[in-house]
Coordinates of C-alpha atoms and ligand atoms in Angstrom, one line a residue:
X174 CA 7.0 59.5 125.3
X175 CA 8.9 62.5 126.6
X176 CA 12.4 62.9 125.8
X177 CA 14.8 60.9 128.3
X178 CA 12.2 57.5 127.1
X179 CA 12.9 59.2 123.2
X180 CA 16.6 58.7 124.5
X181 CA 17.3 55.6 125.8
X182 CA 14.5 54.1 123.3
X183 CA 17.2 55.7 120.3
X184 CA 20.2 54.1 122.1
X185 CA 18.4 50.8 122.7
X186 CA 17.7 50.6 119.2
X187 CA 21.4 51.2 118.0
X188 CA 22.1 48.2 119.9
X189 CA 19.5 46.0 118.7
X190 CA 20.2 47.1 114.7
X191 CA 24.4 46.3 115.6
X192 CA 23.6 43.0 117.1
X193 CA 21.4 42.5 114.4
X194 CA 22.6 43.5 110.9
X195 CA 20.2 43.8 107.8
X196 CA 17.0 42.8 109.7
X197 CA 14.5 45.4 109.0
X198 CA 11.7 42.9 109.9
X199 CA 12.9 42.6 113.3
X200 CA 14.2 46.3 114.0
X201 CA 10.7 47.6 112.9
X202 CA 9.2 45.0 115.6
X203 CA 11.6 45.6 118.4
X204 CA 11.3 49.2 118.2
X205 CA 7.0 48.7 118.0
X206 CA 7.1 46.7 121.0
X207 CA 10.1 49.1 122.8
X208 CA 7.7 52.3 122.0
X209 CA 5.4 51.5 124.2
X210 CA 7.5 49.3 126.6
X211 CA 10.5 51.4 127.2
X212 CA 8.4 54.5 129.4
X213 CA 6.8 51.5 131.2
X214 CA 10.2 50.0 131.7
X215 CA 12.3 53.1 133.3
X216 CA 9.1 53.5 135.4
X217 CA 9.5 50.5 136.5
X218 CA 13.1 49.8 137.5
X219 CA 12.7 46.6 138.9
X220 CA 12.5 45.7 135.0
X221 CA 15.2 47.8 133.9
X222 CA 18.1 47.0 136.2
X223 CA 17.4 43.0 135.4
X224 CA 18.1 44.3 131.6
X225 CA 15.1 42.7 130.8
X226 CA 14.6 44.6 127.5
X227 CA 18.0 43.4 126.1
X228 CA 17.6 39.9 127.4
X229 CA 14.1 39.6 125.6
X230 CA 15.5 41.0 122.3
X231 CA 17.4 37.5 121.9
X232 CA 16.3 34.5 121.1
X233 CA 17.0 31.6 123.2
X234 CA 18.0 29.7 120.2
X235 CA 18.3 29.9 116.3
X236 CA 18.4 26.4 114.5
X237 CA 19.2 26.9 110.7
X238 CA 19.2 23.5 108.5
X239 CA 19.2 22.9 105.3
X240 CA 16.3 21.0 103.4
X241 CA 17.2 19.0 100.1
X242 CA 14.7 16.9 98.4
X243 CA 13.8 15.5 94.8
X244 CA 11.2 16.9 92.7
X245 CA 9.4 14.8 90.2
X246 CA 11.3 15.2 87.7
X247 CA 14.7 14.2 89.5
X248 CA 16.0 16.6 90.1
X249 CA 17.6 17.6 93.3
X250 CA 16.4 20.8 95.2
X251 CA 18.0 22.9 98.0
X252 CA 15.9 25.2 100.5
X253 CA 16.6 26.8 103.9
X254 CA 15.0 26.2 107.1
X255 CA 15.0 27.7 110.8
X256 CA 13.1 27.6 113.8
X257 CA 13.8 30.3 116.1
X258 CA 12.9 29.6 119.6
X259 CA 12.5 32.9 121.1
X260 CA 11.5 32.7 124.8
X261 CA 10.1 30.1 126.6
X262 CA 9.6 31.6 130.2
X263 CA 6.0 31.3 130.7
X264 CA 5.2 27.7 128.6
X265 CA 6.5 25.4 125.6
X266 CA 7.8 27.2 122.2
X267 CA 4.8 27.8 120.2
X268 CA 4.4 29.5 117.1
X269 CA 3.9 28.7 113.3
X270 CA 5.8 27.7 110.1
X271 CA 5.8 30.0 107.0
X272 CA 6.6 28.7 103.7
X273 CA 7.5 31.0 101.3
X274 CA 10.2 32.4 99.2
X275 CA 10.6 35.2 101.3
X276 CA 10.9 33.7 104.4
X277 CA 14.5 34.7 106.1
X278 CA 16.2 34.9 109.7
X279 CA 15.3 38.5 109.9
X280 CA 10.9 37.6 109.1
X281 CA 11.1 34.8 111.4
X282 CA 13.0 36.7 114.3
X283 CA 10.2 39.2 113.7
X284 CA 7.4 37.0 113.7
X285 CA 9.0 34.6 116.8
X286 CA 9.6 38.2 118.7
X287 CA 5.8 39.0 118.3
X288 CA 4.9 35.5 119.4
X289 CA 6.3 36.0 123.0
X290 CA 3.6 38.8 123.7
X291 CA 0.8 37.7 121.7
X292 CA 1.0 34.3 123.7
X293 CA 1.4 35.4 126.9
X294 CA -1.7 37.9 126.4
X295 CA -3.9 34.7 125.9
X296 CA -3.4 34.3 129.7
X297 CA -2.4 30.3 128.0
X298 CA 0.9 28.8 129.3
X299 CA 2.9 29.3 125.9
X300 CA 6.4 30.9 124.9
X301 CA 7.1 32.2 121.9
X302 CA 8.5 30.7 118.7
X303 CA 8.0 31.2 114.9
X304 CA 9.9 29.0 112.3
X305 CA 9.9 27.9 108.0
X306 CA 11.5 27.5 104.6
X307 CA 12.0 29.8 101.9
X308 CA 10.3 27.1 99.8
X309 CA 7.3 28.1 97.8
X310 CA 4.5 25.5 98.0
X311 CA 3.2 27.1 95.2
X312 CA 3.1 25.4 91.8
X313 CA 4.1 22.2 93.5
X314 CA 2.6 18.6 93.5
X315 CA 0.9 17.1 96.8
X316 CA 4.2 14.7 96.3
X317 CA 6.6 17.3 95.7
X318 CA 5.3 19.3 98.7
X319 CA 5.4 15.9 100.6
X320 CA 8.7 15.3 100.4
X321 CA 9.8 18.6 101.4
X322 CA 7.9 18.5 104.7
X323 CA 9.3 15.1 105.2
X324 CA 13.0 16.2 104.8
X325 CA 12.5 19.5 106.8
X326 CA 11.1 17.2 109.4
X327 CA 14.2 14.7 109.8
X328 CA 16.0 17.8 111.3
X329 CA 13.1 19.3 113.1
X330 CA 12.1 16.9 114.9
X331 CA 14.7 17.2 117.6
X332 CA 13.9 19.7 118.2
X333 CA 10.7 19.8 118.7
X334 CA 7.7 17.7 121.1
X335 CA 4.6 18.8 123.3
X336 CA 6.7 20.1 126.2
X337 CA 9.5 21.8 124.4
X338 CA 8.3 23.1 121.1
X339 CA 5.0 23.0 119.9
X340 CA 4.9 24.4 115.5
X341 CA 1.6 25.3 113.6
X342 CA 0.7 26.5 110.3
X343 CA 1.0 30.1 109.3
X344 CA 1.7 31.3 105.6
X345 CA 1.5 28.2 102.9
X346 CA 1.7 25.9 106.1
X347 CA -2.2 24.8 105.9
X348 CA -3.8 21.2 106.6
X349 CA -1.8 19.7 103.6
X350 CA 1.8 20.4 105.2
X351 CA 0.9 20.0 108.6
X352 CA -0.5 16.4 107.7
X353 CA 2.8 15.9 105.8
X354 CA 5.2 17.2 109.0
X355 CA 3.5 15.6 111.6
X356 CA 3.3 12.4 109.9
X357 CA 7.0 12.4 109.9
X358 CA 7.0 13.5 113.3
X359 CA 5.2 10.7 113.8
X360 CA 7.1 8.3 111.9
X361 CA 10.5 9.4 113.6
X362 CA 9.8 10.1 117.3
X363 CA 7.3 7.3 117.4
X364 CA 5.1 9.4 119.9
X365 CA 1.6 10.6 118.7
X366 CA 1.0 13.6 121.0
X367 CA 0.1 17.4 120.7
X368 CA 3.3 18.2 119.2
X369 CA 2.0 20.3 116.4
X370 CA -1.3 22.4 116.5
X371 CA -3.8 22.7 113.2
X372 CA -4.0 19.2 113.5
X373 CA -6.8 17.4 111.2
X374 CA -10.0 16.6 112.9
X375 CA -9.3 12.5 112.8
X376 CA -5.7 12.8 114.4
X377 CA -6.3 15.1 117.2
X378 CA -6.9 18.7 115.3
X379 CA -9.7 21.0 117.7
X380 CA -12.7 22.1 116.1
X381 CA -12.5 26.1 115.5
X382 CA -8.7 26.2 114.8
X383 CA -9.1 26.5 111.2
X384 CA -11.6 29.6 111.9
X385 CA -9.9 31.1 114.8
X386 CA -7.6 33.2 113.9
X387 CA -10.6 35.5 111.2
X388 CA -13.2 34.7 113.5
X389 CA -10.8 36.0 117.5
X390 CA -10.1 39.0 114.5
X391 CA -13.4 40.0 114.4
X392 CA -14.3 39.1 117.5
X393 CA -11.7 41.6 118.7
X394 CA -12.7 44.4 116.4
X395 CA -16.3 44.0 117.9
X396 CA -14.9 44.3 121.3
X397 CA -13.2 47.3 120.4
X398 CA -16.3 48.9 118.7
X399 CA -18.9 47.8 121.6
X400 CA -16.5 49.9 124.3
X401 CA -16.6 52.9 121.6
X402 CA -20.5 52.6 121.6
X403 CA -20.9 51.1 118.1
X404 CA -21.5 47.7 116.2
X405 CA -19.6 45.9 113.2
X406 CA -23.8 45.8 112.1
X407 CA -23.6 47.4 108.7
X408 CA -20.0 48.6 108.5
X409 CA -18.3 48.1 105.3
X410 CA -15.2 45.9 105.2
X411 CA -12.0 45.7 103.2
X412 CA -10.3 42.5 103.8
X413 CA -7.0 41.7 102.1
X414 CA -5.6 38.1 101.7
X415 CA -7.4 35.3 100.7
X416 CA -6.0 32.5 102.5
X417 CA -6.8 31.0 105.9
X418 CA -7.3 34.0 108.3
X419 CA -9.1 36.0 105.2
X420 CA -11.8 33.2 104.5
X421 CA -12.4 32.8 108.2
X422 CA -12.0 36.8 109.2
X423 CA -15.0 37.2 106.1
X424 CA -17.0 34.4 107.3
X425 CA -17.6 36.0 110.9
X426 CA -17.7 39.5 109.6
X427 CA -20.6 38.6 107.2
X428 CA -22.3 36.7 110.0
X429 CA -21.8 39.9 112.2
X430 CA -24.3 42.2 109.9
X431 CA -20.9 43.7 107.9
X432 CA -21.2 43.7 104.1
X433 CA -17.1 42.3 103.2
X434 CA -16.5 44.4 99.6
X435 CA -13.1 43.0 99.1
X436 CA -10.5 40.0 99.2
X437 CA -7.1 40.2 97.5
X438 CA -3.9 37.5 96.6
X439 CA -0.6 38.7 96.0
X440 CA -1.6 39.3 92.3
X441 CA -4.1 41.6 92.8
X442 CA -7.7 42.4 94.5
X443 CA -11.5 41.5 94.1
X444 CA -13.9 44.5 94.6
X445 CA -17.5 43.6 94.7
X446 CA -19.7 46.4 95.3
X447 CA -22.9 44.0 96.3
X448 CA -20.8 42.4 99.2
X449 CA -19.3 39.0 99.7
X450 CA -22.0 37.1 101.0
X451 CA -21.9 33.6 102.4
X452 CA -22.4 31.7 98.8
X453 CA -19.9 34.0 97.4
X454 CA -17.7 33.1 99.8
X455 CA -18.0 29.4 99.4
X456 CA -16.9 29.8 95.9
X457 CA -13.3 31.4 97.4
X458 CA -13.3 29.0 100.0
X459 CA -13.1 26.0 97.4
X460 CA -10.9 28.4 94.6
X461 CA -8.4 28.8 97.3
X462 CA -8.8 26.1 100.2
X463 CA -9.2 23.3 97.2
X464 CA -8.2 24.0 93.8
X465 CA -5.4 26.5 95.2
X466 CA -6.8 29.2 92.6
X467 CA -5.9 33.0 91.8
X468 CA -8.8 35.5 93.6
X469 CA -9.0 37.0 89.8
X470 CA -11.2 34.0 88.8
X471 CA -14.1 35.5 91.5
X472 CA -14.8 38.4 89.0
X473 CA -15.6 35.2 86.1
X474 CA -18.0 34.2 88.3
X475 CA -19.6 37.2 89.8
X476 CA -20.1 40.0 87.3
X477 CA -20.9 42.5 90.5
X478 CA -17.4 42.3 91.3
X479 CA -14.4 44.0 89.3
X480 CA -10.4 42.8 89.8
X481 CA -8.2 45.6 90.9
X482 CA -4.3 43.6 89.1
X483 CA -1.7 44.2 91.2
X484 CA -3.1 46.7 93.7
X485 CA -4.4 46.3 97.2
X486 CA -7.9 46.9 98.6
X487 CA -7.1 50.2 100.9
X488 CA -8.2 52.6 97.7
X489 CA -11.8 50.8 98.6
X490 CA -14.1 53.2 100.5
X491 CA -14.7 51.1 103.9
X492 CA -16.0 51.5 107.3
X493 CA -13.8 48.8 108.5
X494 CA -10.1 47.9 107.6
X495 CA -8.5 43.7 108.0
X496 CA -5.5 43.6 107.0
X497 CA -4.6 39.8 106.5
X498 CA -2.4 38.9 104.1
X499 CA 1.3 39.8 105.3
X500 CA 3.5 42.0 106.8
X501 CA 3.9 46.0 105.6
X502 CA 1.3 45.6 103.6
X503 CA -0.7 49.1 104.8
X504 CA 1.6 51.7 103.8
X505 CA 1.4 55.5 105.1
X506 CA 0.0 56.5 101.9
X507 CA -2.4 53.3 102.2
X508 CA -3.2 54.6 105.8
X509 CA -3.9 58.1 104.4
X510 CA -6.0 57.3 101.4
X511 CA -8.2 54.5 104.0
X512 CA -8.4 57.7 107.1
X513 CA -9.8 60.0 103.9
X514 CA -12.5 57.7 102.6
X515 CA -14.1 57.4 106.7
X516 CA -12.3 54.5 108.1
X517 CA -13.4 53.7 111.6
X518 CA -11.5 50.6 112.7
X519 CA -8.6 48.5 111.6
X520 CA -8.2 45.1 112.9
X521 CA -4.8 43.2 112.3
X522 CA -5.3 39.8 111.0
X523 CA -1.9 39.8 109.5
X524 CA 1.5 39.7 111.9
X525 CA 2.4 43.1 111.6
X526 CA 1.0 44.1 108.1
X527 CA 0.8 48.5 109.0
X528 CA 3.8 50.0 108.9
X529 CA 5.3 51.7 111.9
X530 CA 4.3 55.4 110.8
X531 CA 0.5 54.2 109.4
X532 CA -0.2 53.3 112.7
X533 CA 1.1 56.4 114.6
X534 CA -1.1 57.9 111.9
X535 CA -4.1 56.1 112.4
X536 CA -3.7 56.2 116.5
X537 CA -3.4 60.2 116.0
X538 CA -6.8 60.5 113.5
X539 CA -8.8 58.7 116.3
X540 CA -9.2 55.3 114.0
X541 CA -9.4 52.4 116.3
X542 CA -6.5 50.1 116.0
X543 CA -6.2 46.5 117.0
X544 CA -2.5 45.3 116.8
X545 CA -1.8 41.8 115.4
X546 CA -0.4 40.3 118.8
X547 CA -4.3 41.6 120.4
X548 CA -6.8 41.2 117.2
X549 CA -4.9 38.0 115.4
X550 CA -4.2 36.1 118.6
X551 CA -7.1 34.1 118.2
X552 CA -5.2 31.2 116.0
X553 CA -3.0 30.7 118.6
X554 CA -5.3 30.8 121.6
X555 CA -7.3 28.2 119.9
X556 CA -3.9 26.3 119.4
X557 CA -3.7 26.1 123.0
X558 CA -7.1 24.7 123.3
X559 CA -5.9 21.9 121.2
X560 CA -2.8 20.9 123.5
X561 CA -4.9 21.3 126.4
X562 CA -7.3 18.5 124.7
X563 CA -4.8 16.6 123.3
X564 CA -3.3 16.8 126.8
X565 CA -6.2 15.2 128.0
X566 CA -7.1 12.7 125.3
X567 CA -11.0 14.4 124.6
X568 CA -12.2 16.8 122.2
X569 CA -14.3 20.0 122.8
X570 CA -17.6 20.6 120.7
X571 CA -17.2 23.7 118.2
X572 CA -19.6 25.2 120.8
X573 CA -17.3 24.9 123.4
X574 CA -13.9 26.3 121.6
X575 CA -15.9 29.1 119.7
X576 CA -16.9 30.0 123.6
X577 CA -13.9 30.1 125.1
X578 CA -12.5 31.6 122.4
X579 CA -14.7 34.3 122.7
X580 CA -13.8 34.6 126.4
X581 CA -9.9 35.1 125.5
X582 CA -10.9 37.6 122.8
X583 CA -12.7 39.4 125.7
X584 CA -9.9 39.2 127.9
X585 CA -7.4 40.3 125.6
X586 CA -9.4 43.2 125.4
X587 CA -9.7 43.8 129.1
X588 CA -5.9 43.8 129.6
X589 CA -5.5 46.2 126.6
X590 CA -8.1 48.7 128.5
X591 CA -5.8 47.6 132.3
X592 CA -2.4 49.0 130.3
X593 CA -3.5 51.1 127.7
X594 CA -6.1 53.5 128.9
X595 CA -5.6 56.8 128.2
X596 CA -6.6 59.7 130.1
X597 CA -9.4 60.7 127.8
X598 CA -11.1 57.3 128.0
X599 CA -9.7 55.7 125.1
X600 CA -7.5 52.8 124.6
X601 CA -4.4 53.0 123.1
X602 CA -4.5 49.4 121.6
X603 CA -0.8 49.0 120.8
X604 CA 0.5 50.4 124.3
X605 CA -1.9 48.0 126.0
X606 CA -1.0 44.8 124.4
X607 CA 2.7 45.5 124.3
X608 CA 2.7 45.9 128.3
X609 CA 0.0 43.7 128.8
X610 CA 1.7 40.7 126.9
X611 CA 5.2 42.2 128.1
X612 CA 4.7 42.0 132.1
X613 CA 3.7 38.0 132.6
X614 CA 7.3 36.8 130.5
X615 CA 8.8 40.1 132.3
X616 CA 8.1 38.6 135.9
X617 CA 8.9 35.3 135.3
X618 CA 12.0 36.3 133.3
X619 CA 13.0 38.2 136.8
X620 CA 11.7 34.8 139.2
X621 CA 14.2 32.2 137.1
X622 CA 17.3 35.0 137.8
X623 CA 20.3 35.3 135.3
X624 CA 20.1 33.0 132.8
Ligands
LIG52 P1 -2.2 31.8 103.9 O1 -1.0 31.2 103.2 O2 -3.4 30.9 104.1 O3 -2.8 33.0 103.0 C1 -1.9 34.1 102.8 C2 -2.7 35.1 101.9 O4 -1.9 36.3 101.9 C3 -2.8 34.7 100.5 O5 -4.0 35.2 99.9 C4 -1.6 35.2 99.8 O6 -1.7 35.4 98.4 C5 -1.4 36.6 100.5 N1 0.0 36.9 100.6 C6 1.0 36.2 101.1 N2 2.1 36.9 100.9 C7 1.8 38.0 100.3 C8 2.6 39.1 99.8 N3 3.9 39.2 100.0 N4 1.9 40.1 99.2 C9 0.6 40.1 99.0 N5 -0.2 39.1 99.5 C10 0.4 38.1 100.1 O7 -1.7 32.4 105.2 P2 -2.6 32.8 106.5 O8 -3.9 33.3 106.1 O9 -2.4 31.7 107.5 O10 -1.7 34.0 107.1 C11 -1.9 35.4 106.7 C12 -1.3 36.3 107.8 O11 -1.9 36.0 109.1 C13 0.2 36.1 108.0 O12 0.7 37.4 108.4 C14 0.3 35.2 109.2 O13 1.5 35.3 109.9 C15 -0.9 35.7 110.0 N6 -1.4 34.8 111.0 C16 -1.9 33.6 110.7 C17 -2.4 32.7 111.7 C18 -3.0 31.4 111.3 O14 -3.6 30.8 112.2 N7 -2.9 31.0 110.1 C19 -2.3 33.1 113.1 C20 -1.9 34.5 113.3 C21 -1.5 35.3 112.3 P3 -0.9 34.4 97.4 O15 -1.7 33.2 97.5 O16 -0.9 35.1 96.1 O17 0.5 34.3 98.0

């Protein structure tokens, strides 16, 4: 960036962190996204005199709402809620809910922010939205968790529908709350459409959208590997997280020829030095996706692996890095200690888990990086399958989705080469999905004029 961008990037910024005050979440995204989209921008003025850069900075709307409920013993709890529709110049609001404790305005503007490019670089008609609670599924009855969802849902819901706002799951939103919202959805807007995505299979769920978001990860990273001349065939992996985009992110990785060494909760990680192989990980699929089990009980079972309390997997010699647990969980440190032990690729399962500085570092030490809105965008792609079916009233085979989804993986990857090629061949990953994602909303944003 040379030094007038550095300028106007540093003044942009002070804006955004006055308007916004005590959101680090969002800042550190904004100024990600404005990295590479501010050169682009001044080069462009048409951009620049509409403001377009300040104007996508806000959301279109914040709804906050409080959430009481009972628990089972009586008594009365109190949580927060919001659902931040962010832009919705290119299709519907679409993006997940995250339940957990440290879910705030600041995370979700973040996450919503994101959304906007990672949708629009699907080449699907979707805008960007992210919303949740800071309630903590965790530890909670089935009933407990049901009556939450039910009384977040008698304010959501209108708010929401299959041509306005269109929620998911994301972060302890799986196929238990997602029943549990959209049959109050159900209940109260007496319309049984596409309103939510990550729908079960009997009540209009797609095939593939439990796997897409690990399997479009991998999928990317192999994408990014084939243009450098290699192969995920024999690479070693570090995986964090074991939840939804982890299990599915192993699954295709140990399909692709990679031996997966590690998987991790918030409490610590698993390290197994034979690999993760397919029965392995049908024990964490039912620990985690049934019994809602710690990742320490893996290492009862399987006496090749050790547990690693309280730290993360990046200390793990690997080939290939998948970060998909949460956001800043790949410190600089994390980056150096992963660039010193070989690491070829990283591939962002997570919404943006590397901090801001581990991925100039990586980009500068030649590791391949694949951004979340690029590498993770898979879930959501896949989510846009389903309201295209829904839409229509038929359902896809698994074939079918796990082809297209393939396709948009592919594409995604074509637009990153089309805006971030650099002059010496390589792609610069995060330039190219920032602009590529950026310019669709952009030129719609300047079609509808001021508003
Ligand atoms: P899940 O709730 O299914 O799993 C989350 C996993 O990450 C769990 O293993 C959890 O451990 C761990 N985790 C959560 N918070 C923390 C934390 N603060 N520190 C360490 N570990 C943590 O969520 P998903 O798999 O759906 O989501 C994971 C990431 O992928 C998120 O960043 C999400 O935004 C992103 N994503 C998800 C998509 C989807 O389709 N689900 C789509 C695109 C992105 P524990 O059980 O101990 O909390």
């Amino acid at each position: 960036m040379n030094d007038s961008a550095k300028f106007e990037l540093d003044n942009f910024m002070q804006g955004v962190m006055q308007r916004n005050p005590g959101e680090g979440e969002f800042h550190q995204a904004v100024r990600e996204v404005c990295e590479s989209l501010m050169p682009f921008v001044l080069d462009n003025r048409k951009y620049h005199d509409a403001n377009i850069l300040e104007r996508i900075t806000e959301p279109d709307r914040t709804i906050i709402y409080r959430v009481s409920w009972e628990d089972d013993k009586g008594n009365i709890q109190t949580n927060r809620a919001w659902r931040v529709q962010f832009n919705n110049s290119i299709g519907p609001y679409k993006g997940g809910l995250r339940f957990h404790p440290s879910v705030n305005q600041s995370v979700l503007k973040f996450l919503g922010f994101e959304q906007i490019f990672k949708n629009s670089l699907t080449g699907l008609p979707m805008g960007g939205a992210k919303g949740g609670a800071n309630f903590d599924p965790k530890g909670k009855s089935d009933r407990e968790v049901m009556r939450f969802c039910q009384s977040m849902m008698n304010e959501l819901f209108r708010h929401i529908g299959e041509d306005t706002d269109v929620p998911a799951g994301d972060i302890g939103v799986g196929g238990r709350e997602i029943g549990f919202l959209f049959g109050q959805f159900k209940r109260l807007a007496n319309r049984v459409t596409g309103t939510f995505t990550g729908k079960g299979l009997t009540y209009g769920g797609s095939l593939i959208r439990t796997e897409a978001t690990g399997y479009g990860c991998v999928y990317f990273c192999e994408n990014m590997l084939n243009h450098a001349g290699d192969t995920l065939q024999g690479k070693s992996c570090a995986i964090s997280g074991s939840g939804n985009v982890a299990i599915y992110c192993a699954e295709k990785a140990i399909q692709s020829g990679a031996k997966v060494l590690t998987m991790s909760d918030s409490a610590g990680t698993i390290y197994d030095q034979d690999g993760i192989d397919a029965d392995k990980l049908a024990f964490v699929k039912d620990l985690k996706e049934v019994r809602r089990g710690r990742i320490s009980e893996y290492v009862e079972k399987y006496k090749s692996a050790q547990y690693l309390a309280g730290k993360r997997p990046w200390g793990v010699k690997c080939d290939a890095a998948f970060p998909c647990a949460t956001q800043n969980e790949i410190s600089l440190e994390d980056a150096k200690v992963l660039i010193a032990n070989g690491v070829k690729v990283v591939a962002e399962g997570a919404n943006m888990p590397t901090e801001l500085a581990a991925v100039h570092l990586f980009q500068e030490s030649g590791v391949l990086f694949g951004p979340a809105k690029a590498a993770n965008a898979g879930g959501v792609a896949v989510s846009g399958l389903e309201q295209s079916q829904n839409s229509l009233r038929l359902s896809w085979s698994r074939e079918e989705v796990d082809e297209r989804l393939k396709k948009i993986m592919k594409e995604i990857h074509g637009k990153c080469e089309k805006y971030g090629s650099a002059t010496n061949g390589k792609v610069d990953y995060v330039k190219g999905a920032n602009i590529g994602g950026f310019v669709k909303v952009a030129d719609a944003m300047l079609a509808y004029g001021i508003v």
